[in-house]
Short mmCIF file of C-alpha atoms in Angstrom, two decimals:
data_model
loop_
_atom_site.label_atom_id
_atom_site.label_comp_id
_atom_site.label_asym_id
_atom_site.label_seq_id
_atom_site.Cartn_x
_atom_site.Cartn_y
_atom_site.Cartn_z
CA MET A 1 -50.49 92.89 49.43
CA GLN A 2 -52.87 90.23 48.36
CA SER A 3 -54.72 92.61 46.04
CA ARG A 4 -51.47 93.51 44.22
CA VAL A 5 -50.72 89.84 43.62
CA VAL A 6 -54.17 89.26 42.17
CA ALA A 7 -53.84 92.31 39.89
CA SER A 8 -50.46 91.05 38.64
CA GLU A 9 -51.84 87.61 37.78
CA GLU A 10 -54.77 89.17 35.93
CA GLY A 11 -52.32 91.24 33.83
CA LYS A 12 -50.35 88.14 32.90
CA THR A 13 -53.53 86.34 31.90
CA LYS A 14 -54.55 89.20 29.60
CA GLY A 15 -51.02 89.26 28.05
CA LEU A 16 -51.11 85.53 27.32
CA SER A 17 -54.56 85.76 25.81
CA LEU A 18 -53.47 88.59 23.52
CA GLY A 19 -50.33 86.63 22.38
CA SER A 20 -52.35 83.51 21.67
CA MET A 21 -54.78 85.50 19.62
CA ARG A 22 -51.96 86.92 17.48
CA LEU A 23 -50.52 83.42 16.83
CA PHE A 24 -53.96 82.15 15.87
CA VAL A 25 -54.44 84.99 13.43
CA VAL A 26 -51.03 84.28 11.82
CA PHE A 27 -51.92 80.57 11.53
CA ILE A 28 -55.25 81.35 9.86
CA ALA A 29 -53.51 83.70 7.43
CA LEU A 30 -50.96 81.00 6.47
CA CYS A 31 -53.73 78.47 5.92
CA VAL A 32 -55.57 80.89 3.65
CA VAL A 33 -52.39 81.56 1.64
CA PHE A 34 -51.61 77.83 1.30
CA SER A 35 -55.19 77.08 0.25
CA VAL A 36 -55.08 79.78 -2.43
CA ILE A 37 -51.77 78.43 -3.78
CA SER A 38 -53.12 74.85 -3.81
CA ILE A 39 -56.32 75.82 -5.61
CA TYR A 40 -54.34 77.79 -8.19
CA THR A 41 -51.90 74.91 -8.80
CA ILE A 42 -54.63 72.28 -9.17
CA LYS A 43 -56.66 74.56 -11.43
CA HIS A 44 -53.77 75.20 -13.81
CA PHE A 45 -51.72 71.97 -13.62
CA GLY A 46 -54.10 69.27 -12.44
CA ILE A 47 -54.02 66.92 -9.46
CA LYS A 48 -51.85 64.24 -11.15
CA SER A 49 -48.99 66.62 -11.84
CA VAL A 50 -48.98 67.79 -8.25
CA VAL A 51 -48.95 64.24 -6.94
CA THR A 52 -46.24 63.28 -9.44
CA THR A 53 -44.11 66.25 -8.40
CA MET A 54 -44.44 65.40 -4.74
CA SER A 55 -43.82 61.70 -5.15
CA SER A 56 -41.05 61.84 -7.77
CA THR A 57 -38.34 62.31 -5.16
CA PHE A 58 -39.23 59.03 -3.45
CA GLN A 59 -36.88 56.18 -4.31
CA PRO A 60 -37.78 52.66 -3.12
CA CYS A 61 -35.14 50.78 -1.17
CA VAL A 62 -35.79 47.61 -3.20
CA GLU A 63 -35.66 47.72 -7.00
CA GLU A 64 -38.81 46.37 -8.62
CA HIS A 65 -38.26 43.71 -11.30
CA GLY A 66 -40.29 43.70 -14.52
CA GLY A 67 -42.36 40.85 -15.85
CA LEU A 68 -41.46 37.98 -18.15
CA GLU A 69 -41.18 40.25 -21.18
CA GLN A 70 -37.80 41.62 -20.11
CA TRP A 71 -36.37 38.10 -20.31
CA ILE A 72 -37.88 37.05 -23.65
CA LYS A 73 -37.79 40.30 -25.60
CA PRO A 74 -34.98 40.28 -28.22
CA PRO A 75 -32.24 42.93 -27.92
CA SER A 76 -33.38 46.32 -29.20
CA THR A 77 -30.06 46.69 -31.03
CA LEU A 78 -27.41 44.24 -32.24
CA ILE A 79 -24.60 46.54 -31.14
CA HIS A 80 -23.10 45.67 -27.76
CA ASN A 81 -19.77 45.83 -25.96
CA MET A 82 -19.56 42.20 -24.79
CA SER A 83 -16.32 40.34 -25.41
CA ASP A 84 -16.49 36.97 -27.18
CA SER A 85 -16.18 35.09 -23.90
CA GLU A 86 -18.98 37.15 -22.35
CA LEU A 87 -21.17 36.75 -25.43
CA LEU A 88 -20.70 32.97 -25.62
CA TRP A 89 -21.45 32.63 -21.90
CA ARG A 90 -24.60 34.72 -22.19
CA ALA A 91 -25.78 32.82 -25.27
CA SER A 92 -25.23 29.43 -23.60
CA LEU A 93 -27.87 30.08 -20.91
CA VAL A 94 -30.69 27.58 -21.50
CA PRO A 95 -34.07 27.23 -19.72
CA LYS A 96 -34.44 23.85 -18.03
CA ILE A 97 -38.21 23.74 -18.53
CA LYS A 98 -38.95 22.75 -22.12
CA ASN A 99 -42.48 24.17 -22.39
CA TYR A 100 -42.59 27.92 -22.92
CA PRO A 101 -45.02 29.86 -20.64
CA PHE A 102 -45.86 32.21 -23.51
CA ARG A 103 -46.82 32.02 -27.17
CA ARG A 104 -43.54 31.49 -28.99
CA VAL A 105 -43.45 31.76 -32.78
CA PRO A 106 -40.30 29.92 -34.02
CA LYS A 107 -38.09 31.97 -36.33
CA ILE A 108 -35.24 31.23 -38.71
CA ALA A 109 -31.98 33.12 -38.15
CA PHE A 110 -30.27 33.85 -41.46
CA MET A 111 -26.60 34.47 -40.58
CA PHE A 112 -24.49 36.07 -43.31
CA LEU A 113 -20.72 35.64 -42.99
CA THR A 114 -19.38 38.16 -45.50
CA LYS A 115 -16.34 40.19 -46.47
CA GLY A 116 -18.42 43.32 -46.97
CA PRO A 117 -21.39 44.12 -49.23
CA LEU A 118 -24.34 41.84 -49.90
CA PRO A 119 -24.74 42.22 -53.69
CA LEU A 120 -27.57 39.68 -53.81
CA ALA A 121 -29.61 41.42 -51.07
CA PRO A 122 -32.42 42.43 -53.51
CA LEU A 123 -33.01 38.74 -54.27
CA TRP A 124 -33.20 37.94 -50.55
CA GLU A 125 -35.59 40.86 -50.06
CA ARG A 126 -37.94 39.23 -52.57
CA PHE A 127 -37.62 35.90 -50.77
CA LEU A 128 -38.28 37.39 -47.30
CA LYS A 129 -41.09 39.78 -48.24
CA GLY A 130 -44.25 39.29 -46.18
CA HIS A 131 -42.65 37.06 -43.53
CA HIS A 132 -41.05 39.62 -41.18
CA ASN A 133 -42.28 37.85 -38.03
CA LEU A 134 -40.76 34.49 -39.01
CA TYR A 135 -37.10 35.36 -39.50
CA THR A 136 -34.18 37.41 -38.21
CA ILE A 137 -31.01 38.48 -40.00
CA TYR A 138 -27.44 38.78 -38.71
CA ILE A 139 -24.48 40.06 -40.73
CA HIS A 140 -20.80 39.53 -39.84
CA PRO A 141 -18.62 41.53 -42.28
CA PHE A 142 -15.05 42.74 -41.91
CA PRO A 143 -14.94 45.21 -38.98
CA SER A 144 -14.04 48.13 -41.26
CA TYR A 145 -17.16 47.68 -43.38
CA GLN A 146 -20.33 49.63 -42.60
CA ALA A 147 -23.51 48.61 -44.42
CA HIS A 148 -25.85 51.29 -45.74
CA PHE A 149 -29.26 49.71 -46.20
CA PRO A 150 -32.41 51.85 -46.24
CA PRO A 151 -34.74 51.64 -43.21
CA SER A 152 -37.23 49.66 -45.30
CA SER A 153 -34.69 46.88 -45.92
CA ALA A 154 -34.70 43.58 -44.04
CA PHE A 155 -30.94 44.08 -43.65
CA TYR A 156 -31.20 47.51 -42.01
CA LYS A 157 -29.12 47.69 -38.79
CA ARG A 158 -28.55 43.92 -38.73
CA GLN A 159 -24.74 44.07 -38.53
CA ILE A 160 -23.22 42.54 -35.39
CA PRO A 161 -19.89 43.48 -33.75
CA SER A 162 -17.32 41.62 -35.85
CA GLN A 163 -13.65 40.75 -36.10
CA VAL A 164 -11.36 39.71 -38.94
CA ALA A 165 -12.00 36.15 -40.14
CA GLU A 166 -9.36 34.32 -42.20
CA TRP A 167 -10.23 31.37 -44.40
CA GLY A 168 -8.96 28.06 -43.04
CA ARG A 169 -8.08 29.47 -39.61
CA MET A 170 -9.77 29.45 -36.21
CA SER A 171 -10.81 33.07 -36.63
CA MET A 172 -13.30 31.81 -39.24
CA CYS A 173 -14.91 29.50 -36.68
CA ASP A 174 -14.84 32.37 -34.17
CA ALA A 175 -16.90 34.44 -36.59
CA GLU A 176 -19.38 31.61 -37.07
CA ARG A 177 -19.75 31.14 -33.31
CA ARG A 178 -20.15 34.91 -32.94
CA LEU A 179 -23.05 34.84 -35.40
CA VAL A 180 -24.71 31.89 -33.67
CA ALA A 181 -24.27 33.45 -30.22
CA ASN A 182 -25.83 36.75 -31.26
CA ALA A 183 -28.74 34.89 -32.84
CA LEU A 184 -29.27 32.82 -29.68
CA LEU A 185 -29.97 36.03 -27.73
CA ASP A 186 -33.37 36.06 -29.46
CA ILE A 187 -35.24 33.23 -27.77
CA SER A 188 -37.62 32.92 -30.73
CA ASN A 189 -34.86 31.80 -33.11
CA GLU A 190 -35.20 28.06 -33.62
CA TRP A 191 -33.07 27.41 -36.74
CA PHE A 192 -29.68 28.89 -37.53
CA ILE A 193 -28.62 29.07 -41.19
CA LEU A 194 -25.02 30.01 -42.06
CA LEU A 195 -24.76 31.77 -45.42
CA SER A 196 -22.26 33.77 -47.45
CA GLU A 197 -22.79 36.82 -49.64
CA SER A 198 -22.81 34.44 -52.65
CA CYS A 199 -25.69 32.25 -51.43
CA ILE A 200 -29.23 32.28 -52.79
CA PRO A 201 -32.51 30.60 -51.74
CA LEU A 202 -33.97 28.03 -54.15
CA TYR A 203 -37.57 27.84 -52.92
CA LYS A 204 -40.17 30.24 -51.56
CA PHE A 205 -40.01 31.15 -47.88
CA SER A 206 -42.92 28.96 -46.75
CA THR A 207 -41.29 25.87 -48.28
CA VAL A 208 -37.95 26.59 -46.56
CA TYR A 209 -39.64 27.39 -43.24
CA ASN A 210 -41.76 24.24 -43.15
CA TYR A 211 -38.89 22.02 -44.31
CA LEU A 212 -36.69 23.20 -41.45
CA LEU A 213 -39.31 23.42 -38.70
CA LYS A 214 -40.55 19.90 -39.40
CA SER A 215 -37.09 18.36 -39.60
CA LYS A 216 -36.05 15.97 -36.85
CA PHE A 217 -32.37 16.46 -37.70
CA SER A 218 -29.90 19.30 -38.17
CA PHE A 219 -28.09 19.61 -41.47
CA ILE A 220 -24.33 19.54 -41.37
CA GLY A 221 -22.07 17.47 -43.57
CA ALA A 222 -19.86 15.14 -41.53
CA PHE A 223 -18.12 12.27 -43.34
CA ASP A 224 -15.05 10.15 -42.75
CA ASP A 225 -12.56 10.85 -45.54
CA PRO A 226 -9.70 8.33 -45.42
CA GLY A 227 -7.58 10.31 -47.88
CA PRO A 228 -4.94 13.01 -47.39
CA TYR A 229 -7.55 15.80 -47.18
CA GLY A 230 -9.50 13.97 -44.48
CA ARG A 231 -7.73 11.69 -42.03
CA GLY A 232 -4.47 12.96 -43.47
CA ARG A 233 -5.09 16.24 -41.63
CA TYR A 234 -5.61 14.57 -38.25
CA ASN A 235 -3.05 15.29 -35.53
CA PRO A 236 -2.54 12.46 -32.97
CA ASN A 237 -2.04 15.08 -30.25
CA MET A 238 -5.81 15.59 -30.31
CA ALA A 239 -6.35 12.15 -28.73
CA PRO A 240 -7.95 10.94 -26.55
CA LEU A 241 -10.59 13.69 -26.77
CA VAL A 242 -10.71 13.30 -30.56
CA ASP A 243 -9.90 9.82 -31.85
CA ILE A 244 -9.07 9.43 -35.52
CA THR A 245 -12.13 7.20 -35.96
CA LYS A 246 -14.30 10.19 -35.01
CA TRP A 247 -12.43 12.68 -37.19
CA ARG A 248 -14.86 14.21 -39.67
CA LYS A 249 -14.84 16.58 -42.64
CA GLY A 250 -17.67 18.67 -44.06
CA SER A 251 -18.81 21.97 -45.53
CA GLN A 252 -18.67 25.00 -43.25
CA TRP A 253 -22.19 26.03 -44.33
CA PHE A 254 -24.65 24.49 -41.93
CA GLU A 255 -28.30 24.56 -40.85
CA VAL A 256 -28.78 23.60 -37.18
CA ASN A 257 -31.60 23.76 -34.66
CA ARG A 258 -31.42 25.67 -31.38
CA LYS A 259 -30.17 22.72 -29.33
CA LEU A 260 -27.13 22.18 -31.55
CA ALA A 261 -26.57 25.93 -31.80
CA VAL A 262 -26.09 25.93 -28.03
CA ASN A 263 -23.62 23.04 -28.40
CA ILE A 264 -21.62 25.20 -30.80
CA VAL A 265 -21.33 28.22 -28.50
CA GLU A 266 -20.88 26.42 -25.19
CA ASP A 267 -17.90 24.28 -26.24
CA THR A 268 -14.73 24.79 -24.23
CA ALA A 269 -13.26 21.28 -24.56
CA PHE A 270 -12.80 20.80 -28.33
CA TYR A 271 -12.01 24.41 -29.18
CA PRO A 272 -8.47 24.55 -27.70
CA LYS A 273 -7.55 21.22 -29.30
CA PHE A 274 -8.59 22.38 -32.78
CA GLU A 275 -7.06 25.81 -32.27
CA GLN A 276 -3.69 24.28 -31.39
CA TYR A 277 -3.53 21.23 -33.65
CA CYS A 278 -5.65 22.00 -36.73
CA ARG A 279 -3.85 24.69 -38.69
CA PRO A 280 -3.20 24.95 -42.44
CA ALA A 281 -2.94 22.60 -44.23
CA CYS A 282 -5.60 21.42 -41.78
CA TYR A 283 -8.49 23.77 -42.52
CA VAL A 284 -10.30 24.02 -39.21
CA ASP A 285 -13.61 25.34 -40.59
CA GLU A 286 -13.99 22.01 -42.46
CA HIS A 287 -13.36 19.83 -39.39
CA TYR A 288 -14.16 21.54 -36.06
CA PHE A 289 -17.96 21.57 -36.08
CA PRO A 290 -18.43 18.30 -38.04
CA THR A 291 -16.13 16.42 -35.64
CA MET A 292 -17.37 18.02 -32.42
CA LEU A 293 -21.05 17.55 -33.24
CA THR A 294 -20.50 13.98 -34.44
CA ILE A 295 -18.98 13.14 -31.05
CA GLN A 296 -21.48 15.12 -28.96
CA ALA A 297 -24.71 14.69 -30.91
CA GLY A 298 -24.14 12.37 -33.84
CA SER A 299 -27.70 10.99 -33.76
CA ALA A 300 -29.10 14.50 -34.22
CA LEU A 301 -27.34 15.06 -37.56
CA ALA A 302 -28.82 14.37 -41.00
CA ASN A 303 -25.17 14.12 -42.10
CA ARG A 304 -25.72 16.21 -45.21
CA SER A 305 -25.86 19.87 -46.15
CA ILE A 306 -28.88 21.51 -47.77
CA THR A 307 -26.71 24.13 -49.52
CA TRP A 308 -25.95 23.12 -53.12
CA VAL A 309 -22.44 23.71 -54.53
CA ASP A 310 -20.65 22.58 -57.68
CA TRP A 311 -17.21 21.00 -57.22
CA SER A 312 -17.06 19.60 -60.76
CA ARG A 313 -14.50 22.17 -61.93
CA GLY A 314 -11.94 21.04 -59.36
CA GLY A 315 -9.69 23.17 -57.13
CA PRO A 316 -9.91 24.25 -53.49
CA HIS A 317 -13.10 26.28 -54.08
CA PRO A 318 -16.43 25.42 -55.72
CA ALA A 319 -17.53 26.95 -59.02
CA THR A 320 -18.78 30.54 -59.16
CA PHE A 321 -21.71 31.35 -61.44
CA GLY A 322 -22.12 34.69 -63.22
CA LYS A 323 -24.64 36.34 -65.49
CA ALA A 324 -24.12 34.00 -68.44
CA ASP A 325 -24.71 30.89 -66.31
CA ILE A 326 -28.17 31.80 -65.05
CA THR A 327 -30.70 30.05 -67.26
CA LYS A 328 -33.79 27.92 -66.85
CA GLU A 329 -31.72 24.88 -67.79
CA PHE A 330 -29.21 25.69 -65.06
CA PHE A 331 -31.89 25.54 -62.37
CA SER A 332 -33.37 22.42 -63.88
CA ARG A 333 -29.99 20.83 -63.26
CA VAL A 334 -29.78 22.17 -59.70
CA LEU A 335 -33.32 21.29 -58.65
CA GLY A 336 -34.02 18.27 -60.82
CA ASP A 337 -33.52 14.61 -59.97
CA GLN A 338 -32.87 15.11 -56.26
CA LYS A 339 -32.76 12.06 -54.02
CA CYS A 340 -32.05 12.06 -50.29
CA ILE A 341 -33.37 11.02 -46.89
CA TYR A 342 -35.57 13.48 -44.99
CA ASN A 343 -36.86 12.45 -41.55
CA ASN A 344 -35.93 8.84 -42.32
CA ARG A 345 -37.93 8.83 -45.58
CA ASN A 346 -37.00 9.22 -49.25
CA SER A 347 -37.38 12.78 -50.51
CA SER A 348 -36.99 14.67 -53.78
CA VAL A 349 -36.32 18.01 -52.02
CA CYS A 350 -32.72 17.86 -50.82
CA VAL A 351 -31.29 21.39 -51.06
CA LEU A 352 -32.83 24.72 -50.06
CA PHE A 353 -29.95 27.08 -50.85
CA ALA A 354 -27.15 27.29 -53.41
CA ARG A 355 -23.78 29.00 -53.91
CA LYS A 356 -21.57 30.54 -55.29
CA PHE A 357 -23.14 33.35 -57.32
CA ALA A 358 -21.29 36.43 -58.50
CA PRO A 359 -22.78 39.96 -58.26
CA SER A 360 -23.31 39.93 -62.03
CA ALA A 361 -25.85 37.13 -61.54
CA LEU A 362 -28.32 39.37 -59.67
CA GLU A 363 -30.29 40.68 -62.67
CA PRO A 364 -30.85 37.29 -64.34
CA LEU A 365 -31.67 35.77 -60.92
CA LEU A 366 -34.42 38.35 -60.45
CA ASP A 367 -35.63 37.46 -63.94
CA MET A 368 -35.83 33.83 -62.81
CA VAL A 369 -38.05 34.95 -59.92
CA ASN A 370 -40.28 37.03 -62.20
CA SER A 371 -40.68 34.11 -64.58
CA LYS A 372 -41.43 31.73 -61.67
CA VAL A 373 -38.43 29.52 -62.34
CA LEU A 374 -37.57 30.48 -58.76
CA ASP A 375 -40.99 30.59 -57.13
CA PHE A 376 -40.63 33.24 -54.39
#
């Protein structure tokens, strides 16, 4: 009996040993196959691709944030789907620390408020040539207009989302604020110049750049007109926020620094008052910004515009100059005998831009550049 038990146990031991051997052989075979596949993959695709393939399915639980560049890099495109309220809110965000922790090159934002085409663009191209890192351009035309500038142009893809703007109404100020807000999204923009399609520069870029960057004041006309086209447009319902003694009038074409540009877009107090109580024959684009900025930041204003216009012909609009008007004598009259205050000192350079110029003036204007009457 005992011998049968011993024989049975020996048989089981042999069976287990044979089964283990088979499993071991299968394991070795799988290892060989896997090794061959790995060697083949590495040989033909490289180690990096294998590691990338294996690790690509891993998603971290916490999203990694980029460096400072993502906060200071200007938008890659001017097209966005923000509403005006969203845009103004975004543009009003201001760093509390004044010193920038990176090398910031200040730029001038040239903001064109137009009906459509820019017929004087070739003149501006001459003015801007060679200074691409010192300026940005923004165009606000009628929404139905699509510009077609070549890729080499400074105006290529510089059109912002726009809405209809009517002269003398709040929609005109909305368009101006829209331009300023879009320009504020580029943290390098330091000066904000509002222009029309009929404006031209009067000096070379370096002169304009240095004049603005060294100025202690922003340029916006804001004067107290006691007559019917000044105080006569004031509505007493605007008090006490806007007292008649603070009511101002000025040109809609302005040149302001970044601090005042933020004042323009962040306003929620004056806007509803002007929207409700300054309607034709109160032309809001002549009163809203001059009055608001006089009240909020009067000491920061030079209280003059640096855009030359000619009102000598009378009427609600300044004179328009065409091909026959553009002569050397004309610019001698525009640029000669200037007297003004610049940074609290007397100056003979008082205007940097001029308007209004018709499309027919382009060719003679370019001739003025070629002959160095306009030294671009």
